Coordinates of C-alpha atoms in Angstrom, one line a residue:
M1 CA -10.3 -17.4 40.2
K2 CA -12.8 -20.0 39.1
W3 CA -10.7 -21.1 36.2
F4 CA -7.8 -21.8 38.6
L5 CA -10.1 -24.0 40.9
M6 CA -11.3 -25.8 37.9
F7 CA -7.8 -26.8 37.0
S8 CA -6.8 -27.6 40.6
D9 CA -9.8 -30.0 41.0
M10 CA -8.7 -32.1 38.0
K11 CA -7.5 -35.6 38.8
K12 CA -4.7 -35.5 36.2
P13 CA -1.7 -33.4 37.1
V14 CA -1.7 -30.1 35.3
N15 CA 1.1 -27.5 35.0
T16 CA -1.1 -24.7 36.4
L17 CA 1.8 -22.3 36.2
G18 CA 2.3 -22.9 32.5
V19 CA -1.5 -22.6 31.8
T20 CA -1.7 -19.4 33.9
L21 CA 1.3 -17.9 32.0
Q22 CA -0.2 -18.8 28.7
F23 CA -3.6 -17.3 29.7
L24 CA -2.0 -14.1 30.9
T25 CA 0.2 -13.8 27.8
S26 CA -2.8 -14.2 25.5
F27 CA -4.8 -11.6 27.6
L28 CA -2.0 -9.1 27.5
L29 CA -1.5 -9.6 23.8
L30 CA -5.2 -9.1 23.1
R31 CA -5.1 -5.9 25.2
I32 CA -2.3 -4.7 22.9
C33 CA -4.3 -5.6 19.8
F34 CA -7.5 -3.9 20.7
S35 CA -6.2 -0.9 22.7
K36 CA -8.0 2.3 21.8
N37 CA -10.5 0.1 20.0
V38 CA -8.6 0.6 16.7
P39 CA -8.0 -2.2 14.3
A40 CA -4.6 -3.4 13.1
S41 CA -3.4 -2.4 9.7
F42 CA -2.0 -4.8 7.1
V43 CA -0.6 -3.2 3.9
F44 CA 0.2 -4.5 0.4
G45 CA 1.6 -2.5 -2.4
D46 CA 4.5 -0.9 -4.3
S47 CA 6.8 2.1 -3.7
L48 CA 3.8 4.3 -3.0
L49 CA 3.4 2.5 0.3
D50 CA 6.8 0.8 0.9
P51 CA 8.0 1.8 4.4
G52 CA 11.5 0.3 3.9
N53 CA 11.1 -3.4 2.9
N54 CA 13.4 -2.9 -0.1
N55 CA 16.2 -1.9 2.3
Y56 CA 16.6 -5.6 3.1
I57 CA 16.7 -7.0 -0.5
A58 CA 19.1 -6.6 -3.4
S59 CA 17.0 -4.1 -5.4
L60 CA 17.7 -1.1 -7.5
S61 CA 14.4 0.3 -6.3
R62 CA 15.5 1.8 -3.0
A63 CA 14.9 5.0 -1.1
N64 CA 17.0 4.6 2.0
Y65 CA 19.2 7.6 1.2
V66 CA 18.9 11.4 1.3
P67 CA 17.1 13.5 0.3
N68 CA 14.3 11.0 0.7
G69 CA 12.8 11.3 4.1
I70 CA 13.9 14.9 4.5
D71 CA 10.7 15.7 6.3
F72 CA 10.3 12.3 8.0
G73 CA 13.5 12.6 10.0
W74 CA 15.7 10.1 8.2
P75 CA 15.7 8.2 4.9
S76 CA 13.6 5.2 6.2
G77 CA 13.1 3.7 2.7
R78 CA 9.9 5.6 2.0
F79 CA 9.8 6.9 -1.6
T80 CA 8.8 10.5 -0.6
N81 CA 9.9 13.4 1.5
G82 CA 7.8 12.4 4.5
R83 CA 4.9 10.1 5.2
T84 CA 3.0 7.8 2.9
I85 CA -0.7 7.6 2.5
V86 CA -1.0 4.6 4.9
D87 CA 1.2 6.3 7.4
I88 CA -1.2 9.3 7.5
L89 CA -4.3 7.1 7.6
G90 CA -2.9 5.0 10.4
H91 CA -2.1 8.1 12.4
Q92 CA -5.7 9.3 12.0
L93 CA -6.9 5.9 13.3
G94 CA -4.6 6.0 16.3
L95 CA -2.1 3.5 15.0
D96 CA 1.7 3.7 15.1
F97 CA 3.6 3.4 11.8
T98 CA 3.0 -0.1 10.4
P99 CA 6.4 -1.7 10.3
P100 CA 8.1 -3.3 7.3
Y101 CA 7.7 -7.1 7.2
L102 CA 11.4 -7.6 6.5
A103 CA 12.7 -5.5 9.3
P104 CA 14.3 -7.7 12.0
T105 CA 12.4 -5.9 14.7
T106 CA 9.0 -6.9 13.1
R107 CA 8.6 -9.8 15.4
G108 CA 6.6 -10.9 18.4
S109 CA 3.7 -8.8 19.7
V110 CA 4.6 -6.0 17.2
I111 CA 2.8 -7.8 14.4
L112 CA -0.5 -7.7 16.4
K113 CA -0.8 -4.1 15.4
G114 CA -0.2 -4.9 11.7
V115 CA 2.6 -5.3 9.2
N116 CA 3.4 -3.6 5.9
Y117 CA 4.5 -5.9 3.0
A118 CA 4.7 -3.3 0.3
S119 CA 7.8 -3.3 -2.0
G120 CA 9.1 -0.7 -4.4
G121 CA 9.0 -2.1 -8.0
G122 CA 6.4 -4.8 -7.0
G123 CA 3.4 -5.5 -9.2
I124 CA 0.4 -7.7 -9.7
L125 CA 2.2 -9.7 -12.4
N126 CA 5.2 -11.6 -11.2
H127 CA 7.4 -10.5 -14.1
T128 CA 6.8 -6.8 -13.3
G129 CA 9.8 -4.9 -12.1
L130 CA 12.5 -7.3 -13.4
I131 CA 14.6 -4.2 -14.3
F132 CA 15.1 -3.6 -10.5
G133 CA 16.4 -7.0 -9.6
D134 CA 14.8 -8.1 -6.4
R135 CA 11.3 -6.8 -5.5
I136 CA 8.4 -8.4 -3.7
N137 CA 5.4 -8.8 -6.0
L138 CA 1.9 -9.3 -4.7
D139 CA 1.9 -13.1 -4.7
A140 CA 5.1 -13.1 -2.5
Q141 CA 3.6 -10.4 -0.3
L142 CA 0.6 -12.7 0.3
D143 CA 3.0 -15.5 1.1
N144 CA 4.6 -13.3 3.7
F145 CA 1.2 -12.4 5.2
A146 CA 0.4 -16.1 5.4
N147 CA 3.5 -16.5 7.5
T148 CA 2.5 -13.5 9.7
R149 CA -1.0 -15.1 10.1
Q150 CA 0.6 -18.3 11.4
D151 CA 2.7 -16.4 13.9
I152 CA -0.4 -14.5 15.2
I153 CA -2.2 -17.9 15.6
S154 CA 0.8 -19.2 17.5
M155 CA 0.6 -16.3 19.9
I156 CA -3.1 -15.8 20.6
G157 CA -4.8 -18.9 19.1
V158 CA -7.1 -19.5 16.1
S159 CA -10.3 -17.9 17.4
A160 CA -8.6 -14.7 18.6
A161 CA -6.5 -14.5 15.4
E162 CA -9.6 -14.7 13.3
D163 CA -11.3 -11.9 15.3
L164 CA -8.2 -9.7 15.0
L165 CA -8.0 -10.2 11.2
K166 CA -11.6 -9.7 10.5
N167 CA -11.6 -6.4 12.4
S168 CA -8.3 -5.2 10.9
I169 CA -8.0 -2.8 7.9
F170 CA -6.2 -4.3 4.8
S171 CA -4.9 -1.9 2.2
V172 CA -4.0 -3.0 -1.3
A173 CA -2.4 -0.5 -3.8
M174 CA -1.0 -2.3 -6.8
G175 CA -0.9 -1.9 -10.6
S176 CA 1.2 1.2 -11.3
N177 CA 4.4 -0.8 -11.8
D178 CA 2.7 -3.3 -14.1
F179 CA 2.3 -0.3 -16.5
I180 CA 5.2 2.0 -15.8
N181 CA 7.9 -0.7 -15.3
N182 CA 6.4 -3.4 -17.5
Y183 CA 4.0 -2.7 -20.3
L184 CA 5.0 0.9 -20.8
T185 CA 8.8 0.7 -20.1
P186 CA 10.5 2.8 -22.8
V187 CA 12.2 0.7 -25.5
L188 CA 12.2 -2.6 -23.5
S189 CA 8.4 -3.0 -23.7
T190 CA 8.1 -2.4 -27.5
P191 CA 8.2 -6.1 -28.5
E192 CA 5.5 -7.0 -26.0
R193 CA 3.2 -4.2 -27.0
K194 CA 3.3 -5.4 -30.6
L195 CA 2.1 -8.8 -29.5
V196 CA -0.2 -7.9 -26.6
S197 CA -2.9 -5.3 -26.9
P198 CA -3.7 -3.0 -24.0
E199 CA -7.0 -4.8 -23.5
M200 CA -5.3 -8.2 -23.3
F201 CA -2.7 -6.9 -20.9
V202 CA -5.2 -5.3 -18.6
S203 CA -7.4 -8.4 -18.7
S204 CA -4.4 -10.6 -17.6
M205 CA -3.8 -8.1 -14.7
T206 CA -7.4 -8.2 -13.6
S207 CA -7.6 -12.0 -13.7
K208 CA -4.5 -12.3 -11.6
F209 CA -5.7 -9.6 -9.2
R210 CA -9.0 -11.5 -8.7
L211 CA -7.1 -14.6 -7.5
Q212 CA -4.9 -12.5 -5.2
L213 CA -7.7 -10.6 -3.5
T214 CA -9.7 -13.9 -3.1
R215 CA -6.6 -15.5 -1.5
L216 CA -6.4 -12.5 0.9
F217 CA -10.0 -13.0 1.9
N218 CA -9.4 -16.8 2.4
L219 CA -6.5 -15.9 4.7
G220 CA -8.9 -14.1 7.0
A221 CA -9.1 -10.5 5.7
R222 CA -12.6 -9.0 5.6
K223 CA -12.2 -5.2 5.5
I224 CA -10.1 -4.6 2.4
V225 CA -9.4 -1.2 0.8
V226 CA -8.5 -1.6 -2.9
A227 CA -6.9 1.5 -4.4
N228 CA -6.9 1.9 -8.2
V229 CA -4.1 3.2 -10.3
G230 CA -3.6 7.0 -10.4
P231 CA -3.2 9.2 -13.5
I232 CA 0.3 7.8 -14.3
G233 CA 0.4 9.9 -17.5
C234 CA 0.8 13.0 -15.3
I235 CA 3.9 11.9 -13.4
P236 CA 7.1 13.8 -14.2
F237 CA 8.7 10.6 -15.6
E238 CA 6.0 10.1 -18.2
R239 CA 6.0 13.8 -19.1
D240 CA 9.8 13.8 -19.7
T241 CA 9.9 10.6 -21.7
N242 CA 6.9 11.7 -23.9
P243 CA 7.9 15.3 -24.8
D244 CA 5.3 15.4 -27.6
A245 CA 2.6 15.9 -24.9
G246 CA 4.0 19.3 -24.2
D247 CA 2.5 20.7 -21.0
N248 CA -0.3 18.1 -20.9
C249 CA -0.4 14.8 -19.2
V250 CA 0.5 11.9 -21.5
A251 CA -2.8 10.4 -22.8
F252 CA -2.0 6.7 -23.4
P253 CA -0.8 5.8 -19.9
N254 CA -3.9 7.5 -18.4
Q255 CA -6.1 5.7 -20.8
I256 CA -4.7 2.2 -20.0
A257 CA -4.9 3.1 -16.2
Q258 CA -8.6 4.0 -16.6
L259 CA -9.2 0.8 -18.5
F260 CA -7.7 -1.2 -15.6
N261 CA -9.6 0.9 -13.0
A262 CA -12.9 0.2 -14.6
Q263 CA -12.3 -3.5 -14.3
V264 CA -11.1 -3.2 -10.7
K265 CA -14.2 -1.3 -9.7
S266 CA -16.3 -4.1 -11.2
L267 CA -14.1 -6.7 -9.5
V268 CA -14.7 -5.1 -6.1
A269 CA -18.4 -5.3 -6.6
E270 CA -18.1 -8.9 -7.8
L271 CA -16.1 -10.0 -4.8
N272 CA -18.5 -8.3 -2.3
K273 CA -21.3 -10.2 -3.9
N274 CA -19.5 -13.6 -4.1
L275 CA -17.4 -13.7 -0.9
Q276 CA -19.8 -13.8 2.0
G277 CA -18.8 -11.5 4.8
S278 CA -16.4 -9.5 2.8
L279 CA -16.2 -5.7 2.8
F280 CA -14.1 -4.7 -0.2
V281 CA -13.9 -0.9 -0.7
Y282 CA -12.9 0.8 -4.0
A283 CA -10.6 3.8 -3.4
D284 CA -10.6 6.0 -6.4
V285 CA -7.1 7.5 -6.1
Y286 CA -7.2 8.4 -9.8
H287 CA -10.2 10.7 -9.3
I288 CA -8.7 12.3 -6.2
L289 CA -5.3 13.0 -7.8
E290 CA -6.9 14.2 -11.0
D291 CA -8.9 16.7 -8.9
I292 CA -5.8 17.8 -7.1
L293 CA -4.0 18.4 -10.5
Q294 CA -6.9 20.3 -12.0
N295 CA -7.4 22.5 -8.9
Y296 CA -3.9 22.5 -7.5
R297 CA -3.9 26.1 -6.4
A298 CA -7.1 25.5 -4.4
Y299 CA -5.2 22.9 -2.4
G300 CA -2.3 25.2 -1.7
F301 CA 0.1 23.8 -4.4
E302 CA 2.2 26.0 -6.7
N303 CA 3.7 23.3 -8.9
L304 CA 1.6 20.5 -10.4
N305 CA 3.9 18.8 -12.9
S306 CA 7.6 18.8 -11.8
S307 CA 9.7 16.8 -9.3
C308 CA 10.6 18.6 -6.1
C309 CA 13.7 16.3 -6.0
H310 CA 15.2 16.7 -9.5
I311 CA 18.4 16.7 -11.5
A312 CA 17.5 16.2 -15.2
G313 CA 14.6 16.7 -17.6
R314 CA 12.2 19.6 -18.2
F315 CA 10.0 18.2 -15.4
G316 CA 12.8 16.6 -13.4
G317 CA 11.6 13.2 -14.3
L318 CA 14.5 11.6 -16.2
I319 CA 16.6 10.5 -13.2
P320 CA 15.3 9.1 -9.9
C321 CA 15.8 11.1 -6.7
F322 CA 19.3 10.5 -5.4
P323 CA 21.9 12.2 -3.1
K324 CA 23.2 14.6 -5.7
S325 CA 19.7 15.8 -6.7
K326 CA 18.5 19.3 -6.1
V327 CA 15.5 19.7 -3.8
C328 CA 12.8 22.4 -4.0
E329 CA 12.8 24.9 -1.1
D330 CA 9.2 24.3 -0.1
R331 CA 8.1 20.7 -0.5
S332 CA 4.5 21.5 0.6
K333 CA 4.0 23.4 -2.7
Y334 CA 4.8 20.5 -5.0
V335 CA 2.3 17.8 -5.9
F336 CA 5.2 15.4 -6.8
W337 CA 8.2 14.6 -4.7
D338 CA 10.2 12.9 -7.4
A339 CA 9.8 11.4 -10.9
Y340 CA 7.1 8.9 -9.8
H341 CA 5.8 9.6 -6.3
P342 CA 3.6 12.2 -4.6
S343 CA 4.9 14.5 -1.9
E344 CA 3.8 14.2 1.7
A345 CA 1.5 17.2 1.1
T346 CA -0.3 15.3 -1.7
N347 CA -0.4 12.1 0.3
T348 CA -2.1 14.0 3.1
V349 CA -4.9 15.2 0.8
I350 CA -5.4 11.7 -0.6
A351 CA -5.4 10.1 2.9
K352 CA -8.0 12.6 4.3
R353 CA -10.3 12.0 1.4
L354 CA -10.0 8.2 1.7
L355 CA -10.7 8.6 5.4
D356 CA -13.8 10.9 5.2
G357 CA -14.6 11.2 1.5
D358 CA -17.8 10.7 -0.2
A359 CA -18.7 8.0 -2.8
N360 CA -16.9 9.8 -5.5
D361 CA -13.6 9.3 -3.6
I362 CA -14.2 5.9 -2.1
S363 CA -17.2 3.5 -2.2
P364 CA -19.3 1.9 -0.9
M365 CA -18.0 3.5 2.3
N366 CA -15.0 5.6 3.4
V367 CA -12.3 4.2 5.7
R368 CA -13.7 5.8 8.9
K369 CA -17.0 4.1 8.3
L370 CA -15.3 0.8 7.4
V371 CA -13.4 0.8 10.7
R372 CA -16.7 1.2 12.6
V373 CA -18.6 -1.6 10.8

């Protein structure tokens, strides 16, 4: 009780009850933050990680209807049959589901365990995803995180907020939509592709991404997992819209994804070198998913190229998953849930390899080691 005696001995009148309540509130909030010695999780991304933010905006990119969420319990807005990669990672780290930023319940002490800002249709470039109407691109997601940061400071103070953020895990998975729903959009993107080479487009993405990741660092993030773009030429949508590829993945989307990934890998190394105290980690989702597709039976899958939730197209990739779609009997046997997104079974494999994988999967360290640093 020395702190109380210190205040009571002061000559100026002090509202000791108010000070005591503020102290106890901060103490309890910090206990919530650091319970189980597990960091908070802050997530930035697109529909691969969206937990339902798009439920609250006027967007065509939504998943808050059946059969989405069929194995989750309800259609929460996740673009899969069950959990996303960050849901599974969070569970392994002892965290609850990281709530969507736009949910009205994501307020108060809830945010001290983390917030998910991901939005279906969002991209690195601000004009990505225009075909969906509203979506939250990465710049806007960072704006939202800046608001969360101020709320955290208001609750626990600057010093405690800085400690919380530097020990939290930040996940960033962006770029797929910049290709699928921008540069590679069937018909609509043809004029742009005549004027802008793949190299120029990827360079513009990387330059923008550098600014965004630097801003995230400047806002207090230190442990940042940056996922690359997967083999998008293998998704059912690309297979069905490029029938000349036959049973193979479509080459050009994969080539441009690999071009971007090489630059992101170099960018991660650059940021680690230039931003003192940063721990950027490169998650090679392309490599992991490519391995799953090449060895799908070894992972327990029976179908590597078609949508479990389907209605049209040889691979079920022409129309997004919606209430009248047919659903495969055993979701665990399909690599892809719908035209664009992995199934929960695939997400589980990816999450486990990011958590405990070697340098081929994630470097310079896996997520479990990153948590302990």
